[in-house]
PDB file of C-alpha atoms in Angstrom:
ATOM      1  CA  HIS D   5      84.564  98.843  88.758  1.00 73.00           C
ATOM      2  CA  VAL D   6      86.899 101.814  88.838  1.00 79.00           C
ATOM      3  CA  GLN D   7      87.512 103.978  85.798  1.00 87.00           C
ATOM      4  CA  LEU D   8      90.497 106.292  85.689  1.00 92.00           C
ATOM      5  CA  VAL D   9      90.763 109.087  83.148  1.00 93.00           C
ATOM      6  CA  GLU D  10      93.981 111.057  82.765  1.00 94.00           C
ATOM      7  CA  SER D  11      94.291 114.463  81.171  1.00 96.00           C
ATOM      8  CA  GLY D  12      96.761 117.314  80.911  1.00 97.00           C
ATOM      9  CA  GLY D  13      99.567 115.942  78.782  1.00 96.00           C
ATOM     10  CA  GLY D  14     101.067 117.786  75.855  1.00 97.00           C
ATOM     11  CA  LEU D  15     104.140 118.964  73.997  1.00 97.00           C
ATOM     12  CA  VAL D  16     106.174 121.494  75.953  1.00 97.00           C
ATOM     13  CA  ARG D  17     109.596 123.114  75.934  1.00 98.00           C
ATOM     14  CA  PRO D  18     112.227 122.183  78.508  1.00 98.00           C
ATOM     15  CA  GLY D  19     111.885 124.033  81.766  1.00 97.00           C
ATOM     16  CA  VAL D  20     108.149 124.561  81.711  1.00 97.00           C
ATOM     17  CA  SER D  21     105.458 122.964  83.865  1.00 97.00           C
ATOM     18  CA  LEU D  22     102.466 120.731  83.288  1.00 97.00           C
ATOM     19  CA  ARG D  23      99.775 119.431  85.575  1.00 98.00           C
ATOM     20  CA  LEU D  24      98.268 116.027  84.951  1.00 98.00           C
ATOM     21  CA  SER D  25      94.901 115.021  86.355  1.00 97.00           C
ATOM     22  CA  CYS D  26      93.481 111.586  87.070  1.00 94.00           C
ATOM     23  CA  ALA D  27      89.750 111.444  87.694  1.00 91.00           C
ATOM     24  CA  ALA D  28      88.447 108.280  89.321  1.00 88.00           C
ATOM     25  CA  SER D  29      84.889 107.161  88.835  1.00 82.00           C
ATOM     26  CA  ARG D  30      84.109 104.840  91.724  1.00 67.00           C
ATOM     27  CA  TYR D  31      82.635 104.511  95.133  1.00 56.00           C
ATOM     28  CA  THR D  32      84.993 105.663  97.814  1.00 49.00           C
ATOM     29  CA  TYR D  33      87.110 103.108  99.580  1.00 53.00           C
ATOM     30  CA  SER D  34      88.185 103.775 103.120  1.00 53.00           C
ATOM     31  CA  SER D  35      91.649 104.238 101.686  1.00 66.00           C
ATOM     32  CA  ASP D  36      93.396 103.926  98.370  1.00 85.00           C
ATOM     33  CA  CYS D  37      96.847 103.952  96.998  1.00 92.00           C
ATOM     34  CA  MET D  38      97.068 105.970  93.810  1.00 92.00           C
ATOM     35  CA  GLU D  39     100.242 106.193  91.809  1.00 96.00           C
ATOM     36  CA  TRP D  40     101.501 107.862  88.667  1.00 97.00           C
ATOM     37  CA  PHE D  41     103.649 105.742  86.388  1.00 98.00           C
ATOM     38  CA  ARG D  42     105.408 106.637  83.179  1.00 98.00           C
ATOM     39  CA  GLN D  43     106.711 104.637  80.295  1.00 98.00           C
ATOM     40  CA  ALA D  44     109.130 105.893  77.676  1.00 97.00           C
ATOM     41  CA  PRO D  45     109.616 104.015  74.386  1.00 93.00           C
ATOM     42  CA  GLY D  46     111.727 100.930  74.920  1.00 95.00           C
ATOM     43  CA  LYS D  47     111.750 101.292  78.695  1.00 96.00           C
ATOM     44  CA  GLU D  48     109.968  99.668  81.588  1.00 96.00           C
ATOM     45  CA  ARG D  49     106.979 101.339  83.183  1.00 97.00           C
ATOM     46  CA  GLU D  50     108.218 103.072  86.304  1.00 97.00           C
ATOM     47  CA  GLY D  51     106.457 104.584  89.270  1.00 98.00           C
ATOM     48  CA  VAL D  52     107.160 108.265  89.769  1.00 98.00           C
ATOM     49  CA  ALA D  53     104.817 109.391  92.548  1.00 98.00           C
ATOM     50  CA  ALA D  54     102.293 107.793  94.882  1.00 97.00           C
ATOM     51  CA  ILE D  55      99.787 109.067  97.396  1.00 94.00           C
ATOM     52  CA  ASP D  56      97.963 107.390 100.237  1.00 92.00           C
ATOM     53  CA  THR D  57      94.529 108.943  99.920  1.00 88.00           C
ATOM     54  CA  SER D  58      93.651 108.220 103.528  1.00 86.00           C
ATOM     55  CA  GLY D  59      96.636 109.726 105.292  1.00 86.00           C
ATOM     56  CA  GLY D  60      97.917 111.963 102.507  1.00 90.00           C
ATOM     57  CA  SER D  61     101.460 110.611 102.611  1.00 95.00           C
ATOM     58  CA  THR D  62     103.343 110.980  99.343  1.00 97.00           C
ATOM     59  CA  TYR D  63     106.267 109.153  97.813  1.00 98.00           C
ATOM     60  CA  TYR D  64     108.511 110.023  94.879  1.00 98.00           C
ATOM     61  CA  ALA D  65     111.113 108.501  92.628  1.00 98.00           C
ATOM     62  CA  ASP D  66     114.534 110.084  93.042  1.00 97.00           C
ATOM     63  CA  SER D  67     114.435 111.232  89.441  1.00 97.00           C
ATOM     64  CA  VAL D  68     111.474 113.543  90.091  1.00 98.00           C
ATOM     65  CA  LYS D  69     111.876 114.449  93.749  1.00 98.00           C
ATOM     66  CA  GLY D  70     111.778 118.202  94.186  1.00 97.00           C
ATOM     67  CA  ARG D  71     110.245 118.756  90.741  1.00 98.00           C
ATOM     68  CA  PHE D  72     106.994 116.759  90.806  1.00 98.00           C
ATOM     69  CA  THR D  73     104.207 116.981  93.358  1.00 98.00           C
ATOM     70  CA  ILE D  74     101.334 114.524  93.715  1.00 97.00           C
ATOM     71  CA  SER D  75      98.176 115.749  95.391  1.00 96.00           C
ATOM     72  CA  GLN D  76      94.478 114.983  95.652  1.00 92.00           C
ATOM     73  CA  ASP D  77      91.296 116.971  95.823  1.00 89.00           C
ATOM     74  CA  ASP D  78      89.149 117.005  98.945  1.00 83.00           C
ATOM     75  CA  ASP D  79      87.048 113.970  98.062  1.00 78.00           C
ATOM     76  CA  GLY D  80      90.074 111.925  97.025  1.00 71.00           C
ATOM     77  CA  ASN D  81      88.592 111.110  93.634  1.00 82.00           C
ATOM     78  CA  THR D  82      90.950 113.245  91.575  1.00 90.00           C
ATOM     79  CA  VAL D  83      94.700 113.017  91.846  1.00 93.00           C
ATOM     80  CA  TYR D  84      97.073 115.502  90.298  1.00 96.00           C
ATOM     81  CA  LEU D  85     100.691 115.415  89.255  1.00 98.00           C
ATOM     82  CA  GLN D  86     102.267 118.847  89.109  1.00 98.00           C
ATOM     83  CA  MET D  87     105.424 118.604  87.032  1.00 98.00           C
ATOM     84  CA  ASN D  88     107.906 121.484  87.124  1.00 98.00           C
ATOM     85  CA  SER D  89     111.246 122.012  85.415  1.00 98.00           C
ATOM     86  CA  LEU D  90     110.458 119.420  82.804  1.00 98.00           C
ATOM     87  CA  GLY D  91     113.297 118.016  80.746  1.00 98.00           C
ATOM     88  CA  PRO D  92     113.560 115.698  77.748  1.00 97.00           C
ATOM     89  CA  GLU D  93     114.111 112.802  80.143  1.00 97.00           C
ATOM     90  CA  ASP D  94     110.536 113.251  81.345  1.00 98.00           C
ATOM     91  CA  THR D  95     109.136 112.439  77.914  1.00 98.00           C
ATOM     92  CA  ALA D  96     106.848 109.433  78.323  1.00 98.00           C
ATOM     93  CA  THR D  97     103.287 108.244  78.443  1.00 98.00           C
ATOM     94  CA  TYR D  98     101.991 108.885  81.943  1.00 98.00           C
ATOM     95  CA  TYR D  99      99.466 106.560  83.552  1.00 98.00           C
ATOM     96  CA  CYS D 100      97.601 106.736  86.812  1.00 95.00           C
ATOM     97  CA  ALA D 101      96.808 103.590  88.730  1.00 94.00           C
ATOM     98  CA  ALA D 102      94.639 102.810  91.738  1.00 91.00           C
ATOM     99  CA  ASP D 103      94.320 100.054  94.273  1.00 89.00           C
ATOM    100  CA  GLY D 104      92.480  99.647  97.565  1.00 85.00           C
ATOM    101  CA  GLY D 105      94.653  99.691 100.637  1.00 86.00           C
ATOM    102  CA  ARG D 106      97.361 101.911 102.009  1.00 89.00           C
ATOM    103  CA  CYS D 107     100.480 103.252 100.334  1.00 92.00           C
ATOM    104  CA  TYR D 108     103.778 103.214 102.165  1.00 94.00           C
ATOM    105  CA  MET D 109     106.167 103.599  99.238  1.00 94.00           C
ATOM    106  CA  LEU D 110     106.282 103.503  95.463  1.00 95.00           C
ATOM    107  CA  ASN D 111     104.864 100.236  94.234  1.00 93.00           C
ATOM    108  CA  SER D 112     105.340  97.652  91.545  1.00 94.00           C
ATOM    109  CA  ARG D 113     103.011  98.060  88.597  1.00 93.00           C
ATOM    110  CA  TYR D 114     101.692  94.589  89.374  1.00 93.00           C
ATOM    111  CA  ARG D 115      99.998  95.805  92.528  1.00 93.00           C
ATOM    112  CA  PHE D 116      97.446  97.849  90.623  1.00 92.00           C
ATOM    113  CA  SER D 117      94.168  96.577  89.270  1.00 88.00           C
ATOM    114  CA  TYR D 118      92.936  99.802  87.747  1.00 90.00           C
ATOM    115  CA  TRP D 119      94.700 101.898  85.126  1.00 94.00           C
ATOM    116  CA  GLY D 120      93.928 104.915  83.067  1.00 94.00           C
ATOM    117  CA  GLN D 121      94.452 105.055  79.325  1.00 95.00           C
ATOM    118  CA  GLY D 122      97.573 107.201  79.561  1.00 97.00           C
ATOM    119  CA  THR D 123      98.434 110.734  78.530  1.00 97.00           C
ATOM    120  CA  GLN D 124     101.473 111.647  76.469  1.00 98.00           C
ATOM    121  CA  VAL D 125     104.017 114.152  77.752  1.00 98.00           C
ATOM    122  CA  THR D 126     106.669 115.254  75.287  1.00 98.00           C
ATOM    123  CA  VAL D 127     109.405 117.672  76.296  1.00 98.00           C
ATOM    124  CA  SER D 128     111.345 118.974  73.326  1.00 96.00           C
TER     125      SER D 128
END
């Protein structure tokens, strides 16, 4: 069983940065796909950034490309989302998700078996 715990959300002004963390408690797969999703009130949950923990390839939604960076620590058990130049449109609950297997793109939410509890990011 994999547990994912997000942290790092908060209330910030437009233009500032935040870094979210997702700590995974699990045994290490040979490879994983880990993805950050976000969900704003009244909207669908959307993928914003994914990382293939084996090869290190990363993938981004157009809406965050150039502003957000997904990364992992050396053991692959913690994934980060560095968010720069935040705007009100980034306000949402952010979730991390994990699944065994490779990542080649952003994924549907239905791929993922494991989810964190979410962390709120409010830009105002």
